[in-house]
mmCIF file of C-alpha atoms in Angstrom:
data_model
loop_
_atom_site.group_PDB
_atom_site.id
_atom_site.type_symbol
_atom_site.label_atom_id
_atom_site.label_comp_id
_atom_site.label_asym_id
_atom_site.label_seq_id
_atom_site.Cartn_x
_atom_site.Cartn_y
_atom_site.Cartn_z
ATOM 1 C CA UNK A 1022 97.412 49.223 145.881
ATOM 2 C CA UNK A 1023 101.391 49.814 146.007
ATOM 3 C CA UNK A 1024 103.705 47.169 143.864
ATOM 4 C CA UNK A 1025 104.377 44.385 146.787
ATOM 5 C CA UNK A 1026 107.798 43.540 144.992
ATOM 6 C CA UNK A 1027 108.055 40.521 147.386
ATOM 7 C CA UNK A 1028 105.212 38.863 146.208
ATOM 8 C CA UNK A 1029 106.738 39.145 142.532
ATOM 9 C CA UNK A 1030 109.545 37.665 143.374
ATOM 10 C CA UNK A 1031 107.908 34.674 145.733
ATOM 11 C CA UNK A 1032 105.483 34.154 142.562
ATOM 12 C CA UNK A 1033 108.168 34.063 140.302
ATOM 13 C CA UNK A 1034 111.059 32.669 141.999
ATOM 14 C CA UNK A 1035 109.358 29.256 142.825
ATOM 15 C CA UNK A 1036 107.924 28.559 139.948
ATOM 16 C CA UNK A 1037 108.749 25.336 138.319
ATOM 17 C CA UNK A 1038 110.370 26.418 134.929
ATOM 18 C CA UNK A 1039 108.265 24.454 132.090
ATOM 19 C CA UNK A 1040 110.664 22.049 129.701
ATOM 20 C CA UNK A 1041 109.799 20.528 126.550
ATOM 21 C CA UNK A 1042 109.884 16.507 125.687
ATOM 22 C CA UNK A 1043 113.901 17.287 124.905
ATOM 23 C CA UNK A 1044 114.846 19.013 128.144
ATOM 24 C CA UNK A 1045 115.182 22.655 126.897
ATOM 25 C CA UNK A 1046 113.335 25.568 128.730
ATOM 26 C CA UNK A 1047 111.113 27.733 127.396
ATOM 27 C CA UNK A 1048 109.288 30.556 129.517
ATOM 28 C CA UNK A 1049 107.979 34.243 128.419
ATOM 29 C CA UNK A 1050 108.732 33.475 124.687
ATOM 30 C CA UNK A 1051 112.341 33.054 125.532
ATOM 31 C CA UNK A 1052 114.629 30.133 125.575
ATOM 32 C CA UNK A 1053 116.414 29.971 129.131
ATOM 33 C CA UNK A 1054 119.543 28.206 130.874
ATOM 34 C CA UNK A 1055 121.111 28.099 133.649
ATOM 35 C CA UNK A 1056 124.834 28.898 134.106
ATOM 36 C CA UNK A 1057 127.589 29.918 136.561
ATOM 37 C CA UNK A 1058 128.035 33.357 137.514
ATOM 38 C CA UNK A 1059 131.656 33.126 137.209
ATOM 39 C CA UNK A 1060 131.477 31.841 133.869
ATOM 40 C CA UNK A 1061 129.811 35.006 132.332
ATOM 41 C CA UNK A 1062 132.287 36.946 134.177
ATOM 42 C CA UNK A 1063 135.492 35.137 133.308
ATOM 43 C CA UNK A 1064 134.572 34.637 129.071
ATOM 44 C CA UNK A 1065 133.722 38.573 129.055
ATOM 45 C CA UNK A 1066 136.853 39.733 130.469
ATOM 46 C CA UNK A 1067 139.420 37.416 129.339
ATOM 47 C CA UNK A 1068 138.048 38.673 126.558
ATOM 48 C CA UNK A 1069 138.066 42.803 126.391
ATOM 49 C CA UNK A 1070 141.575 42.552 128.571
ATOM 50 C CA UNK A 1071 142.871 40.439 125.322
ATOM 51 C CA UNK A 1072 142.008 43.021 122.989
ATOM 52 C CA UNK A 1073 142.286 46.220 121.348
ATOM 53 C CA UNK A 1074 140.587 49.453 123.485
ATOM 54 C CA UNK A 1075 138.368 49.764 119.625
ATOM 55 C CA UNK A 1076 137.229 46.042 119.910
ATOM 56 C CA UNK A 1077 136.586 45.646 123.354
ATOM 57 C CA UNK A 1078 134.369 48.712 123.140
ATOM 58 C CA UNK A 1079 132.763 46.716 120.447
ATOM 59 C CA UNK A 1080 131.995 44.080 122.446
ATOM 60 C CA UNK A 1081 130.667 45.747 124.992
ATOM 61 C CA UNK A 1082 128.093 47.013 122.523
ATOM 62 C CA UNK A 1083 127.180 43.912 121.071
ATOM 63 C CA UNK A 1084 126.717 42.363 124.868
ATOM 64 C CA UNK A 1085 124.830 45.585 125.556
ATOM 65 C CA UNK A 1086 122.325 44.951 122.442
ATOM 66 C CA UNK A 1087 122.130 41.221 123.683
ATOM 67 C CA UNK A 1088 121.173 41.839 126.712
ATOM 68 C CA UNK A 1089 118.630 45.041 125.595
ATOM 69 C CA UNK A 1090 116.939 42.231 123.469
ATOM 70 C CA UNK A 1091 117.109 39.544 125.938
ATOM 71 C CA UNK A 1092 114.679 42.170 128.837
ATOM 72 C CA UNK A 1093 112.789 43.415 126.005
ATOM 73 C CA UNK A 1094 111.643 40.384 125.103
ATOM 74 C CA UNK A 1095 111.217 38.575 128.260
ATOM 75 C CA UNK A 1096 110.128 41.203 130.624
ATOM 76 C CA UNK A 1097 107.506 41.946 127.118
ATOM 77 C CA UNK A 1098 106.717 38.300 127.757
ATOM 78 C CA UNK A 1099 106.022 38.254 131.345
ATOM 79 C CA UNK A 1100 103.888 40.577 131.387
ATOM 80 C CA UNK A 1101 101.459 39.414 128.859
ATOM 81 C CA UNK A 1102 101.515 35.682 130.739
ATOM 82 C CA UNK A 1103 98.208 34.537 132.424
ATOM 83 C CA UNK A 1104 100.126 34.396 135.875
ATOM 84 C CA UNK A 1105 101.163 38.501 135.198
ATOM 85 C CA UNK A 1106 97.176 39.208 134.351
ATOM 86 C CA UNK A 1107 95.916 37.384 137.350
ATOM 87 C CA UNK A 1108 98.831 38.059 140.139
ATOM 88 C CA UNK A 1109 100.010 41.631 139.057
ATOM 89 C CA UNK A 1110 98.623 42.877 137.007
ATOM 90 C CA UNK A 1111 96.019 44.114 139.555
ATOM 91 C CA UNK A 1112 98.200 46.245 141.669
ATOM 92 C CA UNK A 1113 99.606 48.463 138.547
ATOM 93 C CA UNK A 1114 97.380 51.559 138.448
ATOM 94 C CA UNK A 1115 99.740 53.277 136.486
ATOM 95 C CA UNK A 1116 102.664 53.369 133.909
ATOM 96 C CA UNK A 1117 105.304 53.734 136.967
ATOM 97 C CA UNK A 1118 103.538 50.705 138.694
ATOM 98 C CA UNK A 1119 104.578 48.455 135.665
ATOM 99 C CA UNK A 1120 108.458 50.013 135.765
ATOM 100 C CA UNK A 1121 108.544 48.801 139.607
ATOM 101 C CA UNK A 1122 107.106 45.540 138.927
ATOM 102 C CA UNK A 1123 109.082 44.746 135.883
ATOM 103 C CA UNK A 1124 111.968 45.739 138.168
ATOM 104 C CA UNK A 1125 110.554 43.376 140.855
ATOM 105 C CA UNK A 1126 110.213 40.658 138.413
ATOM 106 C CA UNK A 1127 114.545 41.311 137.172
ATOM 107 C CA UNK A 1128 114.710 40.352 141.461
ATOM 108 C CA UNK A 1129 114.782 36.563 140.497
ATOM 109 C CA UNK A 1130 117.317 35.649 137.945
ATOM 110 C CA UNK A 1131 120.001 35.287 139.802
ATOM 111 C CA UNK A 1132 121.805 38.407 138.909
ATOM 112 C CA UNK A 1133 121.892 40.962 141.638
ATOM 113 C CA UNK A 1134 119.074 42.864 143.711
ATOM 114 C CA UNK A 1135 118.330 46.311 141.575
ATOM 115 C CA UNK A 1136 116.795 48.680 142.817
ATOM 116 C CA UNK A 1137 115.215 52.093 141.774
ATOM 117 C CA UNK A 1138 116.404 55.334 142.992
ATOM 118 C CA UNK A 1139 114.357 57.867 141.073
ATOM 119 C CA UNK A 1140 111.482 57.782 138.165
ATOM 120 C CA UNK A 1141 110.924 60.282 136.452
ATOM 121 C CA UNK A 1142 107.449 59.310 134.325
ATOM 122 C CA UNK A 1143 108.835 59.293 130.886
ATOM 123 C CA UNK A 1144 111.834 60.722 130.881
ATOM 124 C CA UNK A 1145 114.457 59.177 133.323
ATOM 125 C CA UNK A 1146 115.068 56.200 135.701
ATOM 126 C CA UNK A 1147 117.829 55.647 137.841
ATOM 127 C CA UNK A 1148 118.170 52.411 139.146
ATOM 128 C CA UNK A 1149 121.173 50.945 141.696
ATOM 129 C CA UNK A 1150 122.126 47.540 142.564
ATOM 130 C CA UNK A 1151 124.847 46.944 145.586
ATOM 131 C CA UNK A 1152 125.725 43.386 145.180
ATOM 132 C CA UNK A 1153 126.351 42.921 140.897
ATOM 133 C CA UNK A 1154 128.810 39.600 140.783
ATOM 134 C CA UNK A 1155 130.840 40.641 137.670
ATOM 135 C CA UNK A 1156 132.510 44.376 138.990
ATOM 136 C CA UNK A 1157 133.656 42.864 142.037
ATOM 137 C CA UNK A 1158 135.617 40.405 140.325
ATOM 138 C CA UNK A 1159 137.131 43.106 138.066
ATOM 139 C CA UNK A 1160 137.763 45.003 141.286
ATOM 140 C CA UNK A 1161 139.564 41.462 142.615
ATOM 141 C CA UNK A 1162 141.234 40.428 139.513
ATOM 142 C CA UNK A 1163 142.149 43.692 137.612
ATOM 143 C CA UNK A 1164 141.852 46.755 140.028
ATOM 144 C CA UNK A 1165 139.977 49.718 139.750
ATOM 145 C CA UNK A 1166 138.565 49.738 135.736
ATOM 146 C CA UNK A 1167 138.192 52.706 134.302
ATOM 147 C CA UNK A 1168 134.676 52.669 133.006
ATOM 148 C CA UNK A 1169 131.400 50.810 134.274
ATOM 149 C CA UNK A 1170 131.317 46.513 133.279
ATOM 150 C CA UNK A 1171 127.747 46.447 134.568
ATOM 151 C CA UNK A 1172 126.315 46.351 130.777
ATOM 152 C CA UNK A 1173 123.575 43.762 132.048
ATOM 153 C CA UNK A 1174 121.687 46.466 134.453
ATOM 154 C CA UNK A 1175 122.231 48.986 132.304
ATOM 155 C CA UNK A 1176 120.820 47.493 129.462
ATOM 156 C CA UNK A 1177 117.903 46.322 131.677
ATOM 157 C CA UNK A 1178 117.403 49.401 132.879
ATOM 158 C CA UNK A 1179 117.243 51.097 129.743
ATOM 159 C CA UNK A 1180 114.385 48.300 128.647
ATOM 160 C CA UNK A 1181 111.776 49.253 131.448
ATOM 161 C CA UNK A 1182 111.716 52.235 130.067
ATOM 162 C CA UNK A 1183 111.584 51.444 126.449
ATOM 163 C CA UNK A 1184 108.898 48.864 126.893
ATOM 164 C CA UNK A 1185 106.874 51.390 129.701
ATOM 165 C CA UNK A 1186 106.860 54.269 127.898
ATOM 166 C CA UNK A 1187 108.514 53.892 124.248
ATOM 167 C CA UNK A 1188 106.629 53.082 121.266
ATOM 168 C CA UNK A 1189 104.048 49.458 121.597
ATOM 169 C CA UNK A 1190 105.700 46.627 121.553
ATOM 170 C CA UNK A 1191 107.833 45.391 119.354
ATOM 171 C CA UNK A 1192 108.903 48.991 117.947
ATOM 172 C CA UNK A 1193 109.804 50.281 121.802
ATOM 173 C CA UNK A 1194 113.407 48.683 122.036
ATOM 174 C CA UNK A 1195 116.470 51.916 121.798
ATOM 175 C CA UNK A 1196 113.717 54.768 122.508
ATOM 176 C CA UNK A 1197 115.915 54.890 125.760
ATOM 177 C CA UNK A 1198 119.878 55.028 126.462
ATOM 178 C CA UNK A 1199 121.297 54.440 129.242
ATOM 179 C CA UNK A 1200 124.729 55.008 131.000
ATOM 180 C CA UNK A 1201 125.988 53.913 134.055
ATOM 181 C CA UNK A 1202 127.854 56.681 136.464
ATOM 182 C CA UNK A 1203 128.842 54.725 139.364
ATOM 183 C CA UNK A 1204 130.245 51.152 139.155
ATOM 184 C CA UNK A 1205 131.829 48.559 142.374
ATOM 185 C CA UNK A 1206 134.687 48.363 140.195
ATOM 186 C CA UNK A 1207 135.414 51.700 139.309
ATOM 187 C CA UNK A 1208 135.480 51.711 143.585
ATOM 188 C CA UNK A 1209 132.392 53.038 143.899
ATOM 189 C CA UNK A 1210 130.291 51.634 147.457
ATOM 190 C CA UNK A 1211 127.498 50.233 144.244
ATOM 191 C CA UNK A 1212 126.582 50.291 140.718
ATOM 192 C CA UNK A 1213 124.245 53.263 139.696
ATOM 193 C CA UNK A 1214 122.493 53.465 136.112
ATOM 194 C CA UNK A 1215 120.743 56.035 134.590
ATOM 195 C CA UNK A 1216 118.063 55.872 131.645
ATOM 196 C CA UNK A 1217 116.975 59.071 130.191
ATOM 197 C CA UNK A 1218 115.375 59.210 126.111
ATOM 198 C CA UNK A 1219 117.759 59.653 123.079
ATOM 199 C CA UNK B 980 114.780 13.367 132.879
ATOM 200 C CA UNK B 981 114.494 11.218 136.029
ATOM 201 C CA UNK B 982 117.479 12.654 138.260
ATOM 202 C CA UNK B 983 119.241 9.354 140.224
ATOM 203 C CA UNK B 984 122.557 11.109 140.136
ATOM 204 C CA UNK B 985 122.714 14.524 140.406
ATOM 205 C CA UNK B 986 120.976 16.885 142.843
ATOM 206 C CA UNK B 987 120.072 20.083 141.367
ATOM 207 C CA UNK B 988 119.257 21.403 144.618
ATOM 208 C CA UNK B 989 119.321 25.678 144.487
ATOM 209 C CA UNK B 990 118.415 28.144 147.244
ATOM 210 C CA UNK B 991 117.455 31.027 146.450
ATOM 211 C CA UNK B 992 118.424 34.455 148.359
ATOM 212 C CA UNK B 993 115.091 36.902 147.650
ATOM 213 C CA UNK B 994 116.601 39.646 149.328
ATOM 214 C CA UNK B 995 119.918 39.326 147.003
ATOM 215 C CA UNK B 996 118.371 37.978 144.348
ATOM 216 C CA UNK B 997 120.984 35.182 144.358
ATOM 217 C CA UNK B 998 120.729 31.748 143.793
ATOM 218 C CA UNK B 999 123.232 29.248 144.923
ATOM 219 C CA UNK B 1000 123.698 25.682 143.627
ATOM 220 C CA UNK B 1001 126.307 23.290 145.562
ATOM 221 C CA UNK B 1002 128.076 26.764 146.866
ATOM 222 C CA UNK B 1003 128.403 28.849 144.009
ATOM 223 C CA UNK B 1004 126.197 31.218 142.546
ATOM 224 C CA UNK B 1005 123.964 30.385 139.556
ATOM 225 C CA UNK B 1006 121.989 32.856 137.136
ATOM 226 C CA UNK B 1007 119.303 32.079 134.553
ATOM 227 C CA UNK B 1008 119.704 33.338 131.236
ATOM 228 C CA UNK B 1009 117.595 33.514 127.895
ATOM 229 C CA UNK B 1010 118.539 32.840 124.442
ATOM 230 C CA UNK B 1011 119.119 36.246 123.528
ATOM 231 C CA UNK B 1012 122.232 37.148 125.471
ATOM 232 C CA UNK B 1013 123.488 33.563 125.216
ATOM 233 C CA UNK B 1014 123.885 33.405 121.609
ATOM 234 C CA UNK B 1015 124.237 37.318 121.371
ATOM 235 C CA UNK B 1016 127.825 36.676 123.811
ATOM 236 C CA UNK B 1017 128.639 33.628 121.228
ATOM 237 C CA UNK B 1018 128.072 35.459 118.253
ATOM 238 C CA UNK B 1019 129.917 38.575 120.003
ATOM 239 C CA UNK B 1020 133.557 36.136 120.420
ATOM 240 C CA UNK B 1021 132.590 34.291 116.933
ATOM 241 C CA UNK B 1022 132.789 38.022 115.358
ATOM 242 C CA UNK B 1023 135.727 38.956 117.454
ATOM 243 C CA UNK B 1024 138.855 40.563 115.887
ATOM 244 C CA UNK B 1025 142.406 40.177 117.427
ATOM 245 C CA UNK B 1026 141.890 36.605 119.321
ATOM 246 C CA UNK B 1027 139.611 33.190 118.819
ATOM 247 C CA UNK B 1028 136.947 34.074 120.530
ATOM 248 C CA UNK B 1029 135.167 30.467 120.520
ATOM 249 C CA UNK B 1030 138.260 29.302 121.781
ATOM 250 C CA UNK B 1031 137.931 31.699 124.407
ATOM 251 C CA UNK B 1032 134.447 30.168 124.917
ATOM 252 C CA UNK B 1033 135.285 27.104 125.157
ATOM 253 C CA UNK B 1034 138.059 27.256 127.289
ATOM 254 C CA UNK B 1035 136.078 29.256 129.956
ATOM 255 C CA UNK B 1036 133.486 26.159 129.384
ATOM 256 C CA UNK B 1037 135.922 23.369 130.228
ATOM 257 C CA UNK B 1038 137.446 25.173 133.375
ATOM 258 C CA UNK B 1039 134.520 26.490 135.118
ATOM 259 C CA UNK B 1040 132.552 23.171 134.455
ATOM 260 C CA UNK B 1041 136.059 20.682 135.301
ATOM 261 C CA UNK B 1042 136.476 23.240 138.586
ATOM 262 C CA UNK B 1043 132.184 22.836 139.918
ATOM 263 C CA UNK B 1044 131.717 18.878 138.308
ATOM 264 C CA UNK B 1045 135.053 18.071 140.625
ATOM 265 C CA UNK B 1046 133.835 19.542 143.368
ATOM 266 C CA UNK B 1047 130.475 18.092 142.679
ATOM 267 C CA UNK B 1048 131.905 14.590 142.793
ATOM 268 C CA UNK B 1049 134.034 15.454 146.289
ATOM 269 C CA UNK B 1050 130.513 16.394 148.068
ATOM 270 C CA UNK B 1051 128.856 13.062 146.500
ATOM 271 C CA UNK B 1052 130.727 10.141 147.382
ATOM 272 C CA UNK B 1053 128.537 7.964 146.291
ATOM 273 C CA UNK B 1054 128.941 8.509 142.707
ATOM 274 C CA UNK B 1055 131.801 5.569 142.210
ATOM 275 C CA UNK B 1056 132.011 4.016 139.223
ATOM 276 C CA UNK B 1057 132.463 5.620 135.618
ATOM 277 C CA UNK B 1058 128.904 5.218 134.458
ATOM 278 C CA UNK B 1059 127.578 6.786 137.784
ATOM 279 C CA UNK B 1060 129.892 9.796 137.453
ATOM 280 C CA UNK B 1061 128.841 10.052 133.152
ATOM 281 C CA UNK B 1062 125.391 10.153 134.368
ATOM 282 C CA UNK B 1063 125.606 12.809 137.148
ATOM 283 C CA UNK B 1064 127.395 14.978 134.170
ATOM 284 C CA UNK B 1065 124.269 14.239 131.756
ATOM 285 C CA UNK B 1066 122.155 15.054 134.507
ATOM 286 C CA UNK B 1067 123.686 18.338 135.556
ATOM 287 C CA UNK B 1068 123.630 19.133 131.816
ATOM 288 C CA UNK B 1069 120.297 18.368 131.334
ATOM 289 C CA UNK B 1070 119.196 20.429 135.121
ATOM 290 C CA UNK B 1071 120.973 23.498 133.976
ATOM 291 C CA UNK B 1072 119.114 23.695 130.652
ATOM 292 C CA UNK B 1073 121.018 22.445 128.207
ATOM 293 C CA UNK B 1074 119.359 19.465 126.636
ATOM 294 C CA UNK B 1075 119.315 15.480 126.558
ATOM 295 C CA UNK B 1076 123.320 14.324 125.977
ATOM 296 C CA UNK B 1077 125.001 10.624 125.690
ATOM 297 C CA UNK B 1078 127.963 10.620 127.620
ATOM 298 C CA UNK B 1079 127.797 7.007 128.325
ATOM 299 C CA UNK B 1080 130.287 5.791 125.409
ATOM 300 C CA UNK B 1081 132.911 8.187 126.791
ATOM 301 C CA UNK B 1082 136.366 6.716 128.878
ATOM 302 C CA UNK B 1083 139.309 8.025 130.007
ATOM 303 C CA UNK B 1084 140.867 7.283 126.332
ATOM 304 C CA UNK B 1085 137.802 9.710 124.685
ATOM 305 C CA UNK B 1086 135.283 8.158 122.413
ATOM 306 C CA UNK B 1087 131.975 9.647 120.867
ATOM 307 C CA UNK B 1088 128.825 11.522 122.878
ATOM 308 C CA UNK B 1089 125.995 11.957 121.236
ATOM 309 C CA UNK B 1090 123.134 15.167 122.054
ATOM 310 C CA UNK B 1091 119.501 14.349 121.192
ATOM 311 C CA UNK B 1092 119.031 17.775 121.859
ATOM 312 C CA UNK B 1093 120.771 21.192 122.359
ATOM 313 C CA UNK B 1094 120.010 24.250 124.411
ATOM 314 C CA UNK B 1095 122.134 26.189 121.797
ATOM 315 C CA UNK B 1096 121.114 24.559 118.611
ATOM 316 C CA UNK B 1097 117.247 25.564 119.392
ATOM 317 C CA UNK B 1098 117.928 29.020 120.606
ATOM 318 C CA UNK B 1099 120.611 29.844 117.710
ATOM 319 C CA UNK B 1100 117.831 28.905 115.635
ATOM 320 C CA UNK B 1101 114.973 31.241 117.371
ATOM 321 C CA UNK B 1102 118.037 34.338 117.334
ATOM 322 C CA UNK B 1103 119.870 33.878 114.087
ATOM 323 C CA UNK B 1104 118.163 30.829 112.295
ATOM 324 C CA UNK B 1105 120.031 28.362 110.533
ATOM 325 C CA UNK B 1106 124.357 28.293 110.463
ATOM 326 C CA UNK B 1107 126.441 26.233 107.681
ATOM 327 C CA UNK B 1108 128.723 25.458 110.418
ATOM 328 C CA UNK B 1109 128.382 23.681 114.189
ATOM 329 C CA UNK B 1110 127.076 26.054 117.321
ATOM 330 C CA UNK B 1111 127.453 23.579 120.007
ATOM 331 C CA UNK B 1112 130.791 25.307 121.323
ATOM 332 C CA UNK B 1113 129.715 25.076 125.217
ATOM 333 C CA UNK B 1114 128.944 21.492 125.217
ATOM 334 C CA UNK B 1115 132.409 20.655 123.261
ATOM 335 C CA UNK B 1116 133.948 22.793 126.782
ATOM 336 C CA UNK B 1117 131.856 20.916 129.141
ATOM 337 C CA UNK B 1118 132.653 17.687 128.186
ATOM 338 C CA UNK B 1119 136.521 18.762 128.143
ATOM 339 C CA UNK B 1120 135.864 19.490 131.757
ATOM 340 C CA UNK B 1121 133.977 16.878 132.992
ATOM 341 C CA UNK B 1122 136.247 14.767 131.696
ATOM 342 C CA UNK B 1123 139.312 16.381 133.422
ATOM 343 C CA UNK B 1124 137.266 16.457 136.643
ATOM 344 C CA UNK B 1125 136.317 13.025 136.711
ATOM 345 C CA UNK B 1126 139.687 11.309 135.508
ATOM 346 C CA UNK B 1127 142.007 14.325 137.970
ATOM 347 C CA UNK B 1128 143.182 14.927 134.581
ATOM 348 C CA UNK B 1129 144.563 19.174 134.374
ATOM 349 C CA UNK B 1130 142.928 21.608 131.657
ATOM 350 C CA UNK B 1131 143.720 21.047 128.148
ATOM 351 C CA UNK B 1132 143.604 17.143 128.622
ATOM 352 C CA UNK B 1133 140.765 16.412 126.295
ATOM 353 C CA UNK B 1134 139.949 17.468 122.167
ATOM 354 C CA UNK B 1135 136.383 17.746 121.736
ATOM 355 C CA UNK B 1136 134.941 18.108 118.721
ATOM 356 C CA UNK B 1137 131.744 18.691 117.298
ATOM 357 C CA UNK B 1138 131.513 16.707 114.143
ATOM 358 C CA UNK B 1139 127.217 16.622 113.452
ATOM 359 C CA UNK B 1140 125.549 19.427 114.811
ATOM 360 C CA UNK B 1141 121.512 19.356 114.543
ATOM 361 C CA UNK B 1142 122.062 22.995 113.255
ATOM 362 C CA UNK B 1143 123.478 21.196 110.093
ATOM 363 C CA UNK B 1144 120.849 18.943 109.452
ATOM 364 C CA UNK B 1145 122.041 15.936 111.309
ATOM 365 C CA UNK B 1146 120.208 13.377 113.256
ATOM 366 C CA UNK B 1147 121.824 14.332 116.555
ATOM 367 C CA UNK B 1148 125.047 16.489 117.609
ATOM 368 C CA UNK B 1149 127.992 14.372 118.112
ATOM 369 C CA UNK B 1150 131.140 15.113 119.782
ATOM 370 C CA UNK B 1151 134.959 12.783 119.145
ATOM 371 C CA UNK B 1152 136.899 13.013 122.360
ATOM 372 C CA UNK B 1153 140.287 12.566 122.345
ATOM 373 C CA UNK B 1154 142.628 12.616 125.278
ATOM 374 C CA UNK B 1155 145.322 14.626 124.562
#
């Protein structure tokens, strides 16, 4: 049975997220919250055009690592959930079955459609997404950058793998970098990412 | 939360993976990368990055609260507008606040709960020192939006923080 992607996302996008007594979300192990798109965008580079080439880079790292812990974990958590186990867990035959349908699963956060371009089992993913909010605001506000902003895909990207075929959980997360050679606002026509092992 | 004054209504674009909320586009986030981008501007060299934080806060929430209030005509009074705000704060995920002793002078809100007070404590555990830097923003904007008041028009400050050990988080407002 092939990954049917749009049933992941139907599951997944209409469920009701689960609050506690004082309002706060909690899904997957993770604490969640709504925000504007723009918001994420404008903080982040107000911030890296304000400062030094060193710090910015910095940054970028830290938001990288964020984000690398933020998939780990929840992706880890959905698919340990009951709902995973009963709804898709029985179409994943094999270890590239999970990457799809933990890339499925990314399709309903808000974020951007990614998509994969290549798997390579074990060693390398490439993964694309046409319609990321943040580069083409750079593109907009700044003009052409001269390095990839995506560091939300990429970091994603990089945690398939890690939690697919790095070490069991928790002691997976880093086993895979992660780069991204194309970016909207670099010019390119999309955003292209590439995960291969340290 | 029983919503009477604010519609959290969101549709969701499967083949974009988009979802929109009152015309702009919303995205759901877990406490990892939101504290992970606070702490990042907290440890930030060269400029205040909470300032930065809450800044961005106040204008993106004074910009889609004002526009909020255009669409819904029927929020009149004061206490129907505070409410809409506590309701949008609560719909987005960010916990149970008091707005209702605010006016266009200031005054004092009060948070029984806070989105960033329980996931700081899950990511870093406890801080000596407040964390609630996006609600401080988004009462700054609200504010502005409901009183056509420009950015910068309201102080907000967190003086208890549940992070700290205190009953509640409390914010003084002070029109500038």
């Amino acid at each position: 049975m092939p990954i049917d992607a749009q049933k992941i996302i139907s599951i997944y996008s209409s469920a009701e997220l689960p609050r506690d007594q004082k309002g706060i979300i909690g899904i997957f192990g993770i604490y969640a919250a709504y925000n504007y798109n723009e918001f994420f965008y404008k903080v982040v580079s107000n911030a890296i055009m304000q400062i030094s080439k060193q710090e910015a880079e910095k940054i970028e790292d830290q938001l990288y690592q964020a984000v690398l812990d933020c998939a780990y974990y929840t992706f880890h958590g959905a698919r340990t959930s009951m709902t995973w186990k009963q709804e898709v867990s029985p179409m994943i035959k094999t270890p590239e079955d999970e990457v799809e349908a933990l890339v499925a699963f990314t399709n309903v956060f808000g974020i951007g459609y990614l998509e994969i371009v290549e798997l390579v089992p074990g060693k390398k993913l490439v993964t694309r997404v046409a319609n990321a909010y943040d580069p083409g605001r750079y593109l907009e506000e700044y003009g052409p950058q001269p390095k990839g902003r995506c560091y939300m895909f990429r970091a994603c990207t990089a945690s398939y793998m890690d939690l697919v075929y790095g070490p069991p959980f928790p002691r997976g997360m880093g086993t895979f970098k992660c780069e991204e050679i194309k970016c909207r606002s670099m010019g390119h026509p999309y955003c292209e990412f590439v995960a291969t092992r340290k | 939360m029983e919503f009477s004054k604010y519609r959290f209504d969101k549709k969701f674009y499967p083949e974009k993976n988009l979802i929109e909320h009152e015309g702009k586009f919303v995205s759901l986030h877990c406490h990892h990368f939101n504290c992970g981008l606070l702490k990042g501007l907290e440890e930030l060299k060269g400029i205040d990055g909470l300032s930065l934080f809450v800044k961005t806060t106040e204008e993106i929430y004074c910009q889609s609260f004002s526009e909020y209030l255009q669409r819904h005509q029927e929020l009149e009074t004061l206490d129907d507008k505070l409410q809409a705000a506590a309701e949008m704060y609560y719909a987005f995920g960010y916990g149970i606040l008091d707005l209702s002793a605010l006016n266009e002078r200031g005054g004092f809100a009060k948070a029984k709960s806070s989105y960033y007070v329980t996931a700081w404590l899950a990511k870093y555990g406890r801080r000596h020192s407040p964390v609630c830097f996006f609600t401080c923003g988004f009462i700054a904007g609200i504010l502005e939006a409901i009183f056509n008041r420009s950015l910068g028009s309201y102080k907000v400050e967190e003086i208890n923080c549940l992070i700290m050990g205190s009953d509640c988080c409390e914010f003084k407002v002070e029109a500038v």
